[in-house]
Coordinates of C-alpha atoms and ligand atoms in Angstrom, one line a residue:
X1268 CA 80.7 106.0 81.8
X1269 CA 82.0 106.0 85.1
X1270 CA 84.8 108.4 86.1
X1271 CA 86.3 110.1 89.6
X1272 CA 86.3 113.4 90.0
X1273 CA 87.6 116.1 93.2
X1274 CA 84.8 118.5 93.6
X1275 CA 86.0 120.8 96.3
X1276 CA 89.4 120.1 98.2
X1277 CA 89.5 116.8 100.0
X1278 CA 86.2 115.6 98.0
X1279 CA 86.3 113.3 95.4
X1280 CA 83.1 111.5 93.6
X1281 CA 82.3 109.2 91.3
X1282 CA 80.4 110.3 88.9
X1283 CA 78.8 109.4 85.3
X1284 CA 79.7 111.3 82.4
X1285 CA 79.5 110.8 78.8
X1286 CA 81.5 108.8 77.2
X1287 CA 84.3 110.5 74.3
X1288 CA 83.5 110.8 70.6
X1289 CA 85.4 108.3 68.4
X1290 CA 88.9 108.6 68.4
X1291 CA 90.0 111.5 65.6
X1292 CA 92.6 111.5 63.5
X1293 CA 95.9 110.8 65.0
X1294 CA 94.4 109.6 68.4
X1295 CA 93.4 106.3 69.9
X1296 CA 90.6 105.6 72.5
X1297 CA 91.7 103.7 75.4
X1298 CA 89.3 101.4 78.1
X1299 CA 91.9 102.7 81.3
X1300 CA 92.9 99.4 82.9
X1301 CA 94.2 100.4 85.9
X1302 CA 95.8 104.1 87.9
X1303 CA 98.7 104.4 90.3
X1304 CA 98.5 106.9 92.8
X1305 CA 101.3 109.3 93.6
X1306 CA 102.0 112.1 95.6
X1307 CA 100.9 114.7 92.9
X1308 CA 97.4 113.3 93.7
X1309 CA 97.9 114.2 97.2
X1310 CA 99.1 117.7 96.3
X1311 CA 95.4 117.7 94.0
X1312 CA 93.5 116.0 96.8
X1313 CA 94.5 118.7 99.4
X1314 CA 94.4 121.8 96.9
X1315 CA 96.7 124.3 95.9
X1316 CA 95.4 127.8 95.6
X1317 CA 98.1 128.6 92.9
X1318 CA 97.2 125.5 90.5
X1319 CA 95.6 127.2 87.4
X1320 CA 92.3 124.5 87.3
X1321 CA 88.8 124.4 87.6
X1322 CA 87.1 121.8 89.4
X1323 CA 85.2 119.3 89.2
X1324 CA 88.6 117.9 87.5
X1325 CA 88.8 114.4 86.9
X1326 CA 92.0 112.8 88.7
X1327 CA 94.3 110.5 87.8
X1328 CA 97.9 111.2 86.7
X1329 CA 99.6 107.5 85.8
X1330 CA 97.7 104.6 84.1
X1331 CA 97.3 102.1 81.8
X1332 CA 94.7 100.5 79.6
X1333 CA 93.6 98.8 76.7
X1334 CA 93.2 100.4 73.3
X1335 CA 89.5 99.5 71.7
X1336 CA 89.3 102.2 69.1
X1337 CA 92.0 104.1 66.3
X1338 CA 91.4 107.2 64.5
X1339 CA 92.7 107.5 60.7
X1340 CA 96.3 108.0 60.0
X1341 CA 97.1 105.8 63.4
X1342 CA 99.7 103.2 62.4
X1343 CA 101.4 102.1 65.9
X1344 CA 98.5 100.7 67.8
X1345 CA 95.6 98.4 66.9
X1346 CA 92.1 97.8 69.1
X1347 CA 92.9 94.8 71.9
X1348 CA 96.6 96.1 72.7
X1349 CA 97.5 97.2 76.3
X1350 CA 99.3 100.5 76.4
X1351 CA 100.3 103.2 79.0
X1352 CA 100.0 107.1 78.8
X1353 CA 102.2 109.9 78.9
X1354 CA 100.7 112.2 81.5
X1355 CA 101.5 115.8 80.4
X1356 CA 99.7 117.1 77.4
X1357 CA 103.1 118.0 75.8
X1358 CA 103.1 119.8 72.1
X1359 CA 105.4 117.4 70.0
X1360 CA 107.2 119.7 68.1
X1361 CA 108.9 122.3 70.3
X1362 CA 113.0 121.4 70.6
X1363 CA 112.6 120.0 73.2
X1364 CA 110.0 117.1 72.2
X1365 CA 111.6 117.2 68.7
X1366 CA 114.6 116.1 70.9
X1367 CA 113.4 113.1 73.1
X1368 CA 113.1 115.7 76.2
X1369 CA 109.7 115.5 76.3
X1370 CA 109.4 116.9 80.1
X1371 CA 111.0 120.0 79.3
X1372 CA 108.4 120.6 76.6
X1373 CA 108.1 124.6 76.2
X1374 CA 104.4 124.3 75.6
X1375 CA 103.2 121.6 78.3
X1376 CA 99.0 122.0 77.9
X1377 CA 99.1 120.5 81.6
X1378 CA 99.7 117.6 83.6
X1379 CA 96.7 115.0 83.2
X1380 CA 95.1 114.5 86.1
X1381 CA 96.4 117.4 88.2
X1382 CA 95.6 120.9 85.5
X1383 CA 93.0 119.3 82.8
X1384 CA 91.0 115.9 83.2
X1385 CA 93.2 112.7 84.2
X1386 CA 93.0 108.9 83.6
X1387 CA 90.4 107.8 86.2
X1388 CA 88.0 107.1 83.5
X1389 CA 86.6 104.3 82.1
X1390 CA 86.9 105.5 78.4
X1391 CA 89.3 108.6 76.8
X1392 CA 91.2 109.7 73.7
X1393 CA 94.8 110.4 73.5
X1394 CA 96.8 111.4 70.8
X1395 CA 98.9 108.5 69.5
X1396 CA 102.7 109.7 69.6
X1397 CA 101.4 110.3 74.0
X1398 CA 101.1 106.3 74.2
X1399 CA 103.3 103.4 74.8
X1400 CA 103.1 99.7 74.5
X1401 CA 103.3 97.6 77.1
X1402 CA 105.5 94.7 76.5
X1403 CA 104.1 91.4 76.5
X1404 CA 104.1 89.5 80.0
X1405 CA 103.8 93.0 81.6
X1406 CA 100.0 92.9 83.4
X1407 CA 97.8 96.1 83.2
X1408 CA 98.5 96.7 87.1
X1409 CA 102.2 96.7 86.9
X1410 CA 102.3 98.5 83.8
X1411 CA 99.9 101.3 85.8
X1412 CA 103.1 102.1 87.6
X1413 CA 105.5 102.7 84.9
X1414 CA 104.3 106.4 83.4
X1415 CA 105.5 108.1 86.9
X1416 CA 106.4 105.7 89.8
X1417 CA 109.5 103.8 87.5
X1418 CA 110.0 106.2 84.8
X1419 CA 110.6 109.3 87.3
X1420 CA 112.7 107.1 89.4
X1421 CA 115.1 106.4 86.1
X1422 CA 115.4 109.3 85.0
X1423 CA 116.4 110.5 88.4
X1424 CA 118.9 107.8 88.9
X1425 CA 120.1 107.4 85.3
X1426 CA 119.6 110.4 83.1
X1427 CA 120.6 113.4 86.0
X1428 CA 122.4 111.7 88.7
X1429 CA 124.1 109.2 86.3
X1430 CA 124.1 106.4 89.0
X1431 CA 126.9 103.7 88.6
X1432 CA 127.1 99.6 89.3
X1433 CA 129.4 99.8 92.5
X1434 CA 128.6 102.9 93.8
X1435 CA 127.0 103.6 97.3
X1436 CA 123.8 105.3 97.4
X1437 CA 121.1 106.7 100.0
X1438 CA 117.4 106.1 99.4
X1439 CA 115.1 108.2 101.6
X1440 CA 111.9 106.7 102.5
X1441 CA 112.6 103.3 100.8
X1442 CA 109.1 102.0 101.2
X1443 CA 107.2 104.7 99.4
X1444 CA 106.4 104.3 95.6
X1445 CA 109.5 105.5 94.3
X1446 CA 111.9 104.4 96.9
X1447 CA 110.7 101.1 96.3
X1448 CA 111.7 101.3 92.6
X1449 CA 115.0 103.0 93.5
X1450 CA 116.0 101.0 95.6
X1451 CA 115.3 98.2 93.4
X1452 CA 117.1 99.9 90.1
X1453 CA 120.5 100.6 92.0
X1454 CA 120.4 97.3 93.3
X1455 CA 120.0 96.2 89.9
X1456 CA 123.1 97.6 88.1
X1457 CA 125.1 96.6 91.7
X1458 CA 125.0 99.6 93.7
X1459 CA 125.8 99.3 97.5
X1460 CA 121.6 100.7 98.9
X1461 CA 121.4 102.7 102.2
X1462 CA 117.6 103.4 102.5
X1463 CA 115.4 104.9 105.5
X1464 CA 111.6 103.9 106.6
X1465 CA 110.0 105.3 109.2
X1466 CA 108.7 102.4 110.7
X1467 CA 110.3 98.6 111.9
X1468 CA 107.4 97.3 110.0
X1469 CA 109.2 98.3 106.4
X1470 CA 112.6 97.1 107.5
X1471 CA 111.8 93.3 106.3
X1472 CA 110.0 94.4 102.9
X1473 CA 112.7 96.7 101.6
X1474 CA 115.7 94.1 102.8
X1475 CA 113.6 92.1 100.4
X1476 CA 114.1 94.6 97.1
X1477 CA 117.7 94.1 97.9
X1478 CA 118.5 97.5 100.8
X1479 CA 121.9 96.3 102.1
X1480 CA 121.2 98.6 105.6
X1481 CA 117.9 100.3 106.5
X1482 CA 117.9 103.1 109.0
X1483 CA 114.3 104.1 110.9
X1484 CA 114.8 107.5 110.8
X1485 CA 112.6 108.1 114.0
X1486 CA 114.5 106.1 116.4
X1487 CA 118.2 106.8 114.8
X1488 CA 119.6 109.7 112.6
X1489 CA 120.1 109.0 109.5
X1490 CA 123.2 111.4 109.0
X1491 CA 124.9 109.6 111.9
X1492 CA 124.3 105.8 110.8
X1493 CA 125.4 106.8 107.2
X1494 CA 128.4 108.0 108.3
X1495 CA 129.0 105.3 110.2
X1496 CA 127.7 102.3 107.6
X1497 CA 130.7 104.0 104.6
X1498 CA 133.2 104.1 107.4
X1499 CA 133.0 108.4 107.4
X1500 CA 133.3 108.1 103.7
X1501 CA 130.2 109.5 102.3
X1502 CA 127.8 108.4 99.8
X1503 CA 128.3 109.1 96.0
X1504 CA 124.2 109.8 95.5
X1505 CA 121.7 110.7 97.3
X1506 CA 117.8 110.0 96.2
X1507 CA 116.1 112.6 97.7
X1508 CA 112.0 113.1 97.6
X1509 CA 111.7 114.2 101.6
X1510 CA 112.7 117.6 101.4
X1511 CA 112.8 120.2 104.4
X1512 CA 113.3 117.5 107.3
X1513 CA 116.2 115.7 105.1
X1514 CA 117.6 117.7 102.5
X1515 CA 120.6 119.0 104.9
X1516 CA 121.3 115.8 106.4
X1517 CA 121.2 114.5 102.7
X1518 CA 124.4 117.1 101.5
X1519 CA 126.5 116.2 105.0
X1520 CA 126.3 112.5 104.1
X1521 CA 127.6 113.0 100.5
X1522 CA 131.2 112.0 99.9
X1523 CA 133.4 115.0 97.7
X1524 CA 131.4 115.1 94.3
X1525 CA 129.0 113.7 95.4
X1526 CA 125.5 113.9 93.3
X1527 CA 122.2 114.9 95.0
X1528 CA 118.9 114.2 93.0
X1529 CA 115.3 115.3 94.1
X1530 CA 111.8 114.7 92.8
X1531 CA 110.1 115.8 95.4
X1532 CA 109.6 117.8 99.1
X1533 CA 106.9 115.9 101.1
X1534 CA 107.7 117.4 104.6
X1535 CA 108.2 121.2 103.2
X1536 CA 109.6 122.8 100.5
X1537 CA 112.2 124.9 102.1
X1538 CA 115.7 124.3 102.9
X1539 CA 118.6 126.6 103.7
X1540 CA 122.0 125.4 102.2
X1541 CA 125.8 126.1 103.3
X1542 CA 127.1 127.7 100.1
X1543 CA 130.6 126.7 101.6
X1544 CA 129.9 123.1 101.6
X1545 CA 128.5 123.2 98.2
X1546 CA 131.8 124.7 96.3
X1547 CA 134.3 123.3 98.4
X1548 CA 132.7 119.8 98.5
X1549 CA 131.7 120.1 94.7
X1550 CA 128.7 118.4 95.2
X1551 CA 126.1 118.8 92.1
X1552 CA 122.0 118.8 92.7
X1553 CA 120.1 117.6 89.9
X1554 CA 116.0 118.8 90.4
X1555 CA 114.3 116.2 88.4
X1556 CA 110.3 116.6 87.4
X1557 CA 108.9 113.8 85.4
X1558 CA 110.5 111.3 82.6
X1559 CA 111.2 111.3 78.9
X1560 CA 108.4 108.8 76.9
X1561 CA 111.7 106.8 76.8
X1562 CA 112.2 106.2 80.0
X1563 CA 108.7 104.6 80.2
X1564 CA 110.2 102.2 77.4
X1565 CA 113.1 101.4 79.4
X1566 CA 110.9 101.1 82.9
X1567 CA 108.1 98.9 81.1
X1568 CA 111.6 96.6 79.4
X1569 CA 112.6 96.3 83.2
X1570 CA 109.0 95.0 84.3
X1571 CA 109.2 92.5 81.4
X1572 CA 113.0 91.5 82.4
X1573 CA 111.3 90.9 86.1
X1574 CA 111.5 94.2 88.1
X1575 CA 107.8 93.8 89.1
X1576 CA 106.1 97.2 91.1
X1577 CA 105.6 96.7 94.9
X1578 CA 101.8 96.9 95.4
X1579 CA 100.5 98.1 99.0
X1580 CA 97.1 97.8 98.1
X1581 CA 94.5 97.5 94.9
X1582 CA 91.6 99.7 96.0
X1583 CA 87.9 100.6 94.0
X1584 CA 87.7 104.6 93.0
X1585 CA 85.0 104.4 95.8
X1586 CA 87.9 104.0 98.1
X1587 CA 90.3 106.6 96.4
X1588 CA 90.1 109.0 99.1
X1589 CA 90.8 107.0 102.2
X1590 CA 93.7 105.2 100.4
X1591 CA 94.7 109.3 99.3
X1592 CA 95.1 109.7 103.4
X1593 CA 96.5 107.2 103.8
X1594 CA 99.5 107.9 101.9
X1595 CA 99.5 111.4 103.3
X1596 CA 100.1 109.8 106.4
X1597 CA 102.9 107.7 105.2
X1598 CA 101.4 104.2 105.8
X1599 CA 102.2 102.9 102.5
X1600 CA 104.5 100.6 101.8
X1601 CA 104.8 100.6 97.8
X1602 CA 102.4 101.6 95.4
X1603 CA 98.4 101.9 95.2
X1604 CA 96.4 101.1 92.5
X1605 CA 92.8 101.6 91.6
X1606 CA 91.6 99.2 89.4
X1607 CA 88.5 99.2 87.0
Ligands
ZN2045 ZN1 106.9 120.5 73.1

């Protein structure tokens, strides 16, 4: 079977590999419909010297697929459904999992696709309570983008920064993957959107998922029109993913009590913060990793109820490295997808 792997730093390849054993008991073998990329790729693509991996590692952190096989004991799938995957390895019975928090499992055997082998495979076992059905109406594409793009972006907006209808919020970089979703879930429930894009191109397309005012943050500051769009008032959350270049701006635009949520640091980790403005504003910053296997259930009930993915391009895994650079370079406009 076919299946991409990164070989050194900036190199992937497709190569062939064996294809899995039959499923054991407990597991389920999946034919992988589709991938979404995400940043995490990026981070995998460029290589981190601290990432405990060997390489060649197969990639692929968010998919979908079709399951054609069941080990013994299995009792929620059968061969022909389409399903999605969890993408950490997580141990199902720490607190934690035994709890429903499955990202803050205490014995995580790796994110898929990033520490030990990922989805971009055409064949692969997983353990059954790691797999979700998709919903019915829900095509294998979409669903590709529910395990990170929508799930991350709920739990960011419902679980930590408790988002609610009538409330203003900020979206940085509305056109990537998640901002697209963001922007599209807080429209959802009624929430006032504020988003950024770094180019006039994106201004029409996220106006679309329902942005009520769209700053290019290269021609205007964003701190400045925020201010100005709430009338000095302030935002109540901020969706925050940039990092370094925002994450300041992001805590002068918040009104008192205002909530701060980040999944992410694209343009640099590091940020210094007025402690001042912290206490006396009593602003709270949620740091949110990942989802809960429910959120993927409440993300794949959204695409059924009609909150489709945006999809920038569908690319081969021949062409998984020049759409990779592409995204580092920010000339995305929703989410890629490989397909099979
Ligand atoms: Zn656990």
């Amino acid at each position: 079977m076919r299946a991409l792997t990164l070989i050194a730093d900036r190199q992937l390849e497709v190569v062939e590999m064996p294809p899995p054993p039959p499923p054991a008991a407990g597991e389920v073998q999946i034919r992988v419909g589709a991938v979404a990329l995400n940043h995490i790729d990026v981070w995998g693509f460029r290589g981190m010297a601290f990432v405990k991996r060997k390489l060649p590692i197969v990639v692929g952190a968010e998919a979908s697929g079709t399951i054609v096989a069941v080990g013994d004991g299995v009792t929620r799938f059968a061969p022909g459904q389409d399903v999605v995957m969890y993408g950490a390895l997580t141990c199902g019975h720490c607190k934690a999992c035994l709890e429903g928090r499955d990202n803050f499992c205490e014995n995580v055997g790796g994110l898929v696709g990033f520490h030990v082998d990922g989805f971009a495979r055409e064949l692969l076992n997983m353990p059954e309570r790691l797999v979700i059905p998709v919903p019915a109406g829900v095509s294998l594409r979409d669903a590709a983008c529910a395990p990170i793009a929508f799930s991350t972006v709920q739990h960011m907006l419902f679980d930590n920064a408790k988002l609610q209808p009538g409330e203003t919020i900020l979206v940085h970089a509305g056109g990537s993957g998640i901002g697209t979703v963001a922007i599209m879930m807080a429209k959802a429930i009624g929430c006032t959107v504020i988003t950024t894009v770094g180019d006039d191109s994106k201004i029409e397309g996220v106006k679309k998922l329902g942005a009520d005012y769209v700053i290019n943050y290269r021609t205007d500051r964003f701190e400045h029109e925020t201010r100005k769009i709430t009338k000095k008032k302030g935002v109540d959350v901020v969706f925050e993913h940039v990092g370094a270049d925002t994450f300041n701006g992001s805590l002068l635009v918040m009104k008192r009590g205002g909530r701060l949520v980040t999944c992410g640091s694209t343009s640099g980790p590091t940020a210094t913060i007025n402690l001042m403005q912290l206490f006396q504003q009593q602003y709270r910053i949620f740091g949110s990793f990942g989802a809960t296997m429910k959120n993927i259930a409440e993300s794949l009930d959204k695409m059924a109820a009609g909150m489709l993915p945006v999809i920038d391009t569908e690319v081969s895994l021949d062409d998984v490295g020049s759409a990779l650079k592409r995204m580092e370079s920010r000339q995305v406009f929703g989410k890629i997808v490989v397909r099979f």
